[in-house]
Amino acid sequence: MQQETELQQQARIRHEVEENLVQLFAIEDEALRTTITAARKAGLPAIQINPLQGKLLQVLAAACNAQKILEIGSLAGYSGIWLARALPPTGRLITLEVSPAHAEVVQRSFEQAGVADRAEVRVGSAHESLPQLVDEAPFDLVFIDADKPSYPHYLDWAIRLSRPGSIIVADNCIRAGQALSESALDDQGVAGLYQYNLQTLKHPRLRAIALAMDEDYTDGLNIAVVLPEA
Ligand code: DHB
Ligand code: MG
């Protein structure tokens, strides 16, 4: 067998470390695995968060004593299950999903994971659903993982629906570095993500960081904490 190159060795070690981290901190149970299988069968893309991101969301939910969580973009309900499991029995997750077909998959995922009592999927464009959530605010944690050009708009709403100490997390805020600079702004999705990162940095009520959280170091989460009003 040919000896592995230095690059191959680095990739192998990264992969092994990721595996070890997942095994120790973020092991998926049957319900989470079933959700991924159901998503694939329903023809949904396999672009859900990874288990370590799911566990990080749970840690962040604990950090802000989350009783109410808002998710924008449900996909198949995989992240929703991680989030709902971070809630007390009296807690509430509202997840917004634009596709009625996807929302059906999400509902079944929540039922089979035993979180349907505290997790609710609302069907429709988030642009229309968000203004209707004012009476249910504040949300302690908001997780944004939806259409990328709308991220700056979703951030405005996340802040409006939050309280000091709320945490706002957004997926895909690195994009192999493209979402961190002005180099690829002709892509509307990348432009939205870059604008999102800038907004989290310049907003006087936010303290933010982006973390690469996949094993290739190519994509990850923007995490922002809502500060008290000055
Ligand atoms: C895409 C969207 C996501 O939310 C993600 O995590 C990965 C990829 C996409 O639209 O391609
Ligand atoms: Mg995503």
mmCIF file of N, CA and C in Angstrom, residues 42-142:
data_model
loop_
_atom_site.group_PDB
_atom_site.id
_atom_site.type_symbol
_atom_site.label_atom_id
_atom_site.label_comp_id
_atom_site.label_asym_id
_atom_site.label_seq_id
_atom_site.Cartn_x
_atom_site.Cartn_y
_atom_site.Cartn_z
ATOM 1 N N ALA A 42 -37.902 11.063 1.651
ATOM 2 C CA ALA A 42 -38.826 12.103 1.170
ATOM 3 C C ALA A 42 -38.172 13.005 0.121
ATOM 4 N N GLY A 43 -36.917 12.722 -0.193
ATOM 5 C CA GLY A 43 -36.235 13.496 -1.232
ATOM 6 C C GLY A 43 -35.672 14.827 -0.755
ATOM 7 N N LEU A 44 -35.570 15.010 0.562
ATOM 8 C CA LEU A 44 -34.986 16.244 1.083
ATOM 9 C C LEU A 44 -33.457 16.167 0.999
ATOM 10 N N PRO A 45 -32.808 17.311 0.775
ATOM 11 C CA PRO A 45 -31.337 17.275 0.707
ATOM 12 C C PRO A 45 -30.732 16.979 2.077
ATOM 13 N N ALA A 46 -29.591 16.287 2.085
ATOM 14 C CA ALA A 46 -28.926 15.915 3.350
ATOM 15 C C ALA A 46 -28.028 17.061 3.791
ATOM 16 N N ILE A 47 -28.634 18.173 4.172
ATOM 17 C CA ILE A 47 -27.862 19.355 4.556
ATOM 18 C C ILE A 47 -28.179 19.755 5.994
ATOM 19 N N GLN A 48 -28.590 18.758 6.795
ATOM 20 C CA GLN A 48 -28.874 19.066 8.194
ATOM 21 C C GLN A 48 -27.564 19.372 8.932
ATOM 22 N N ILE A 49 -27.687 20.012 10.085
ATOM 23 C CA ILE A 49 -26.521 20.268 10.934
ATOM 24 C C ILE A 49 -25.906 18.943 11.354
ATOM 25 N N ASN A 50 -24.665 18.996 11.822
ATOM 26 C CA ASN A 50 -24.042 17.754 12.280
ATOM 27 C C ASN A 50 -24.287 17.572 13.786
ATOM 28 N N PRO A 51 -24.013 16.379 14.321
ATOM 29 C CA PRO A 51 -24.341 16.121 15.728
ATOM 30 C C PRO A 51 -23.655 17.076 16.700
ATOM 31 N N LEU A 52 -22.410 17.471 16.410
ATOM 32 C CA LEU A 52 -21.731 18.392 17.332
ATOM 33 C C LEU A 52 -22.398 19.760 17.334
ATOM 34 N N GLN A 53 -22.892 20.175 16.175
ATOM 35 C CA GLN A 53 -23.637 21.440 16.130
ATOM 36 C C GLN A 53 -24.935 21.308 16.918
ATOM 37 N N GLY A 54 -25.577 20.142 16.800
ATOM 38 C CA GLY A 54 -26.793 19.895 17.572
ATOM 39 C C GLY A 54 -26.523 19.998 19.063
ATOM 40 N N LYS A 55 -25.414 19.395 19.490
ATOM 41 C CA LYS A 55 -25.068 19.441 20.912
ATOM 42 C C LYS A 55 -24.713 20.861 21.343
ATOM 43 N N LEU A 56 -24.004 21.596 20.474
ATOM 44 C CA LEU A 56 -23.682 22.990 20.809
ATOM 45 C C LEU A 56 -24.962 23.806 20.989
ATOM 46 N N LEU A 57 -25.953 23.576 20.121
ATOM 47 C CA LEU A 57 -27.232 24.291 20.284
ATOM 48 C C LEU A 57 -27.834 23.987 21.658
ATOM 49 N N GLN A 58 -27.700 22.737 22.104
ATOM 50 C CA GLN A 58 -28.243 22.385 23.422
ATOM 51 C C GLN A 58 -27.487 23.087 24.552
ATOM 52 N N VAL A 59 -26.174 23.186 24.403
ATOM 53 C CA VAL A 59 -25.370 23.884 25.417
ATOM 54 C C VAL A 59 -25.764 25.358 25.459
ATOM 55 N N LEU A 60 -25.949 25.947 24.275
ATOM 56 C CA LEU A 60 -26.339 27.362 24.211
ATOM 57 C C LEU A 60 -27.737 27.566 24.786
ATOM 58 N N ALA A 61 -28.618 26.609 24.536
ATOM 59 C CA ALA A 61 -29.967 26.695 25.106
ATOM 60 C C ALA A 61 -29.888 26.683 26.631
ATOM 61 N N ALA A 62 -29.010 25.850 27.171
ATOM 62 C CA ALA A 62 -28.838 25.811 28.625
ATOM 63 C C ALA A 62 -28.251 27.127 29.126
ATOM 64 N N ALA A 63 -27.324 27.698 28.350
ATOM 65 C CA ALA A 63 -26.647 28.932 28.777
ATOM 66 C C ALA A 63 -27.620 30.097 28.905
ATOM 67 N N CYS A 64 -28.677 30.099 28.100
ATOM 68 C CA CYS A 64 -29.641 31.215 28.189
ATOM 69 C C CYS A 64 -30.938 30.765 28.859
ATOM 70 N N ASN A 65 -30.879 29.625 29.551
ATOM 71 C CA ASN A 65 -32.048 29.103 30.269
ATOM 72 C C ASN A 65 -33.274 29.091 29.354
ATOM 73 N N ALA A 66 -33.124 28.471 28.197
ATOM 74 C CA ALA A 66 -34.158 28.563 27.160
ATOM 75 C C ALA A 66 -35.453 27.866 27.571
ATOM 76 N N GLN A 67 -36.534 28.628 27.522
ATOM 77 C CA GLN A 67 -37.885 28.092 27.690
ATOM 78 C C GLN A 67 -38.635 28.153 26.361
ATOM 79 N N LYS A 68 -38.253 29.133 25.551
ATOM 80 C CA LYS A 68 -38.894 29.303 24.234
ATOM 81 C C LYS A 68 -37.816 29.442 23.167
ATOM 82 N N ILE A 69 -37.901 28.599 22.164
ATOM 83 C CA ILE A 69 -36.914 28.606 21.085
ATOM 84 C C ILE A 69 -37.641 28.811 19.766
ATOM 85 N N LEU A 70 -37.053 29.631 18.906
ATOM 86 C CA LEU A 70 -37.572 29.847 17.556
ATOM 87 C C LEU A 70 -36.549 29.345 16.555
ATOM 88 N N GLU A 71 -37.021 28.538 15.608
ATOM 89 C CA GLU A 71 -36.156 28.081 14.522
ATOM 90 C C GLU A 71 -36.734 28.594 13.204
ATOM 91 N N ILE A 72 -35.873 29.159 12.369
ATOM 92 C CA ILE A 72 -36.308 29.622 11.044
ATOM 93 C C ILE A 72 -35.700 28.680 10.015
ATOM 94 N N GLY A 73 -36.539 27.829 9.414
ATOM 95 C CA GLY A 73 -36.070 26.808 8.481
ATOM 96 C C GLY A 73 -35.940 25.461 9.167
ATOM 97 N N SER A 74 -36.921 24.583 8.954
ATOM 98 C CA SER A 74 -36.954 23.310 9.705
ATOM 99 C C SER A 74 -36.229 22.179 9.011
ATOM 100 N N LEU A 75 -36.149 22.224 7.678
ATOM 101 C CA LEU A 75 -35.684 21.099 6.862
ATOM 102 C C LEU A 75 -36.476 19.850 7.260
ATOM 103 N N ALA A 76 -35.859 18.824 7.838
ATOM 104 C CA ALA A 76 -36.595 17.597 8.163
ATOM 105 C C ALA A 76 -36.877 17.461 9.653
ATOM 106 N N GLY A 77 -36.447 18.437 10.435
ATOM 107 C CA GLY A 77 -36.710 18.367 11.871
ATOM 108 C C GLY A 77 -35.538 17.861 12.696
ATOM 109 N N TYR A 78 -34.414 17.625 12.039
ATOM 110 C CA TYR A 78 -33.254 17.074 12.764
ATOM 111 C C TYR A 78 -32.756 18.064 13.820
ATOM 112 N N SER A 79 -32.471 19.307 13.416
ATOM 113 C CA SER A 79 -32.027 20.312 14.391
ATOM 114 C C SER A 79 -33.137 20.600 15.390
ATOM 115 N N GLY A 80 -34.395 20.536 14.930
ATOM 116 C CA GLY A 80 -35.518 20.779 15.824
ATOM 117 C C GLY A 80 -35.569 19.781 16.967
ATOM 118 N N ILE A 81 -35.209 18.542 16.690
ATOM 119 C CA ILE A 81 -35.194 17.528 17.754
ATOM 120 C C ILE A 81 -34.113 17.855 18.784
ATOM 121 N N TRP A 82 -32.915 18.211 18.305
ATOM 122 C CA TRP A 82 -31.859 18.614 19.253
ATOM 123 C C TRP A 82 -32.353 19.796 20.100
ATOM 124 N N LEU A 83 -32.960 20.776 19.451
ATOM 125 C CA LEU A 83 -33.410 21.973 20.169
ATOM 126 C C LEU A 83 -34.518 21.638 21.160
ATOM 127 N N ALA A 84 -35.502 20.870 20.718
ATOM 128 C CA ALA A 84 -36.642 20.551 21.598
ATOM 129 C C ALA A 84 -36.177 19.770 22.819
ATOM 130 N N ARG A 85 -35.188 18.942 22.632
ATOM 131 C CA ARG A 85 -34.666 18.142 23.753
ATOM 132 C C ARG A 85 -33.897 18.984 24.761
ATOM 133 N N ALA A 86 -33.558 20.210 24.391
ATOM 134 C CA ALA A 86 -32.882 21.101 25.333
ATOM 135 C C ALA A 86 -33.887 21.868 26.191
ATOM 136 N N LEU A 87 -35.176 21.693 25.905
ATOM 137 C CA LEU A 87 -36.215 22.426 26.619
ATOM 138 C C LEU A 87 -36.743 21.630 27.801
ATOM 139 N N PRO A 88 -37.206 22.335 28.844
ATOM 140 C CA PRO A 88 -37.943 21.635 29.903
ATOM 141 C C PRO A 88 -39.304 21.190 29.349
ATOM 142 N N PRO A 89 -40.012 20.291 30.071
ATOM 143 C CA PRO A 89 -41.302 19.789 29.568
ATOM 144 C C PRO A 89 -42.296 20.904 29.272
ATOM 145 N N THR A 90 -42.184 22.017 29.979
ATOM 146 C CA THR A 90 -43.098 23.134 29.762
ATOM 147 C C THR A 90 -42.599 24.080 28.660
ATOM 148 N N GLY A 91 -41.459 23.790 28.079
ATOM 149 C CA GLY A 91 -40.862 24.680 27.075
ATOM 150 C C GLY A 91 -41.556 24.555 25.731
ATOM 151 N N ARG A 92 -41.157 25.439 24.817
ATOM 152 C CA ARG A 92 -41.818 25.471 23.504
ATOM 153 C C ARG A 92 -40.813 25.781 22.404
ATOM 154 N N LEU A 93 -40.816 24.942 21.365
ATOM 155 C CA LEU A 93 -40.071 25.228 20.143
ATOM 156 C C LEU A 93 -41.068 25.528 19.035
ATOM 157 N N ILE A 94 -40.899 26.665 18.388
ATOM 158 C CA ILE A 94 -41.666 26.961 17.179
ATOM 159 C C ILE A 94 -40.686 26.953 16.025
ATOM 160 N N THR A 95 -40.954 26.138 15.016
ATOM 161 C CA THR A 95 -40.071 26.089 13.864
ATOM 162 C C THR A 95 -40.849 26.468 12.611
ATOM 163 N N LEU A 96 -40.282 27.368 11.817
ATOM 164 C CA LEU A 96 -40.963 27.910 10.639
ATOM 165 C C LEU A 96 -40.469 27.196 9.386
ATOM 166 N N GLU A 97 -41.394 26.701 8.594
ATOM 167 C CA GLU A 97 -41.019 25.946 7.391
ATOM 168 C C GLU A 97 -41.873 26.399 6.211
ATOM 169 N N VAL A 98 -41.222 26.753 5.121
ATOM 170 C CA VAL A 98 -41.940 27.289 3.963
ATOM 171 C C VAL A 98 -42.615 26.178 3.150
ATOM 172 N N SER A 99 -42.062 24.960 3.187
ATOM 173 C CA SER A 99 -42.593 23.885 2.343
ATOM 174 C C SER A 99 -43.581 23.006 3.114
ATOM 175 N N PRO A 100 -44.864 22.952 2.678
ATOM 176 C CA PRO A 100 -45.834 22.090 3.359
ATOM 177 C C PRO A 100 -45.402 20.618 3.355
ATOM 178 N N ALA A 101 -44.791 20.163 2.269
ATOM 179 C CA ALA A 101 -44.357 18.765 2.202
ATOM 180 C C ALA A 101 -43.258 18.493 3.226
ATOM 181 N N HIS A 102 -42.310 19.418 3.333
ATOM 182 C CA HIS A 102 -41.249 19.240 4.327
ATOM 183 C C HIS A 102 -41.835 19.282 5.743
ATOM 184 N N ALA A 103 -42.800 20.175 5.935
ATOM 185 C CA ALA A 103 -43.397 20.313 7.271
ATOM 186 C C ALA A 103 -44.049 19.010 7.727
ATOM 187 N N GLU A 104 -44.587 18.254 6.788
ATOM 188 C CA GLU A 104 -45.169 16.951 7.160
ATOM 189 C C GLU A 104 -44.098 15.993 7.643
ATOM 190 N N VAL A 105 -42.955 16.009 6.976
ATOM 191 C CA VAL A 105 -41.825 15.179 7.424
ATOM 192 C C VAL A 105 -41.386 15.621 8.819
ATOM 193 N N VAL A 106 -41.334 16.925 9.028
ATOM 194 C CA VAL A 106 -40.920 17.476 10.320
ATOM 195 C C VAL A 106 -41.873 17.011 11.429
ATOM 196 N N GLN A 107 -43.171 17.119 11.163
ATOM 197 C CA GLN A 107 -44.169 16.722 12.166
ATOM 198 C C GLN A 107 -43.986 15.252 12.562
ATOM 199 N N ARG A 108 -43.799 14.399 11.564
ATOM 200 C CA ARG A 108 -43.586 12.964 11.855
ATOM 201 C C ARG A 108 -42.282 12.751 12.621
ATOM 202 N N SER A 109 -41.250 13.529 12.267
ATOM 203 C CA SER A 109 -39.965 13.406 12.981
ATOM 204 C C SER A 109 -40.145 13.764 14.453
ATOM 205 N N PHE A 110 -40.891 14.840 14.709
ATOM 206 C CA PHE A 110 -41.125 15.262 16.096
ATOM 207 C C PHE A 110 -41.921 14.196 16.853
ATOM 208 N N GLU A 111 -42.905 13.590 16.176
ATOM 209 C CA GLU A 111 -43.726 12.576 16.844
ATOM 210 C C GLU A 111 -42.881 11.356 17.209
ATOM 211 N N GLN A 112 -42.101 10.878 16.236
ATOM 212 C CA GLN A 112 -41.335 9.663 16.534
ATOM 213 C C GLN A 112 -40.211 9.923 17.540
ATOM 214 N N ALA A 113 -39.785 11.177 17.673
ATOM 215 C CA ALA A 113 -38.755 11.508 18.661
ATOM 216 C C ALA A 113 -39.364 11.837 20.028
ATOM 217 N N GLY A 114 -40.689 11.863 20.113
ATOM 218 C CA GLY A 114 -41.353 12.122 21.389
ATOM 219 C C GLY A 114 -41.289 13.581 21.832
ATOM 220 N N VAL A 115 -41.138 14.525 20.888
ATOM 221 C CA VAL A 115 -41.075 15.939 21.270
ATOM 222 C C VAL A 115 -42.248 16.752 20.718
ATOM 223 N N ALA A 116 -43.230 16.052 20.144
ATOM 224 C CA ALA A 116 -44.346 16.777 19.507
ATOM 225 C C ALA A 116 -45.162 17.573 20.529
ATOM 226 N N ASP A 117 -45.050 17.227 21.821
ATOM 227 C CA ASP A 117 -45.774 17.985 22.856
ATOM 228 C C ASP A 117 -45.202 19.390 23.034
ATOM 229 N N ARG A 118 -43.939 19.576 22.708
ATOM 230 C CA ARG A 118 -43.328 20.900 22.924
ATOM 231 C C ARG A 118 -42.800 21.541 21.641
ATOM 232 N N ALA A 119 -42.861 20.826 20.526
ATOM 233 C CA ALA A 119 -42.323 21.359 19.269
ATOM 234 C C ALA A 119 -43.433 21.484 18.242
ATOM 235 N N GLU A 120 -43.532 22.667 17.662
ATOM 236 C CA GLU A 120 -44.615 22.948 16.713
ATOM 237 C C GLU A 120 -44.020 23.480 15.418
ATOM 238 N N VAL A 121 -44.453 22.911 14.288
ATOM 239 C CA VAL A 121 -43.992 23.420 13.014
ATOM 240 C C VAL A 121 -45.076 24.303 12.407
ATOM 241 N N ARG A 122 -44.700 25.514 12.019
ATOM 242 C CA ARG A 122 -45.646 26.449 11.390
ATOM 243 C C ARG A 122 -45.277 26.592 9.921
ATOM 244 N N VAL A 123 -46.252 26.328 9.070
ATOM 245 C CA VAL A 123 -46.008 26.318 7.635
ATOM 246 C C VAL A 123 -46.243 27.699 7.046
ATOM 247 N N GLY A 124 -45.312 28.113 6.195
ATOM 248 C CA GLY A 124 -45.473 29.390 5.501
ATOM 249 C C GLY A 124 -44.146 30.106 5.369
ATOM 250 N N SER A 125 -44.154 31.172 4.604
ATOM 251 C CA SER A 125 -42.954 31.981 4.457
ATOM 252 C C SER A 125 -42.616 32.631 5.793
ATOM 253 N N ALA A 126 -41.356 32.539 6.207
ATOM 254 C CA ALA A 126 -40.950 33.175 7.465
ATOM 255 C C ALA A 126 -41.190 34.680 7.414
ATOM 256 N N HIS A 127 -41.118 35.250 6.214
ATOM 257 C CA HIS A 127 -41.358 36.694 6.076
ATOM 258 C C HIS A 127 -42.762 37.044 6.578
ATOM 259 N N GLU A 128 -43.708 36.106 6.387
ATOM 260 C CA GLU A 128 -45.068 36.349 6.873
ATOM 261 C C GLU A 128 -45.266 35.859 8.297
ATOM 262 N N SER A 129 -44.597 34.771 8.672
ATOM 263 C CA SER A 129 -44.801 34.196 10.018
ATOM 264 C C SER A 129 -44.151 35.034 11.114
ATOM 265 N N LEU A 130 -42.978 35.606 10.839
ATOM 266 C CA LEU A 130 -42.230 36.306 11.901
ATOM 267 C C LEU A 130 -43.020 37.455 12.536
ATOM 268 N N PRO A 131 -43.665 38.321 11.735
ATOM 269 C CA PRO A 131 -44.416 39.415 12.373
ATOM 270 C C PRO A 131 -45.565 38.909 13.250
ATOM 271 N N GLN A 132 -46.015 37.678 12.997
ATOM 272 C CA GLN A 132 -47.120 37.141 13.805
ATOM 273 C C GLN A 132 -46.647 36.562 15.136
ATOM 274 N N LEU A 133 -45.328 36.587 15.381
ATOM 275 C CA LEU A 133 -44.797 35.972 16.603
ATOM 276 C C LEU A 133 -44.576 36.979 17.731
ATOM 277 N N VAL A 134 -44.902 38.243 17.461
ATOM 278 C CA VAL A 134 -44.611 39.287 18.451
ATOM 279 C C VAL A 134 -45.260 38.975 19.804
ATOM 280 N N ASP A 135 -46.497 38.468 19.771
ATOM 281 C CA ASP A 135 -47.195 38.175 21.028
ATOM 282 C C ASP A 135 -46.596 36.991 21.775
ATOM 283 N N GLU A 136 -45.825 36.154 21.075
ATOM 284 C CA GLU A 136 -45.229 34.973 21.715
ATOM 285 C C GLU A 136 -43.785 35.217 22.138
ATOM 286 N N ALA A 137 -43.254 36.385 21.819
ATOM 287 C CA ALA A 137 -41.884 36.746 22.195
ATOM 288 C C ALA A 137 -41.836 37.098 23.686
ATOM 289 N N PRO A 138 -40.676 37.131 24.309
ATOM 290 C CA PRO A 138 -39.372 36.938 23.695
ATOM 291 C C PRO A 138 -38.975 35.462 23.592
ATOM 292 N N PHE A 139 -38.195 35.179 22.589
ATOM 293 C CA PHE A 139 -37.578 33.860 22.466
ATOM 294 C C PHE A 139 -36.171 33.927 23.060
ATOM 295 N N ASP A 140 -35.801 32.877 23.768
ATOM 296 C CA ASP A 140 -34.501 32.850 24.443
ATOM 297 C C ASP A 140 -33.390 32.463 23.475
ATOM 298 N N LEU A 141 -33.749 31.639 22.501
ATOM 299 C CA LEU A 141 -32.769 31.191 21.508
ATOM 300 C C LEU A 141 -33.444 31.223 20.145
ATOM 301 N N VAL A 142 -32.744 31.738 19.154
ATOM 302 C CA VAL A 142 -33.242 31.712 17.773
ATOM 303 C C VAL A 142 -32.184 31.018 16.922
#
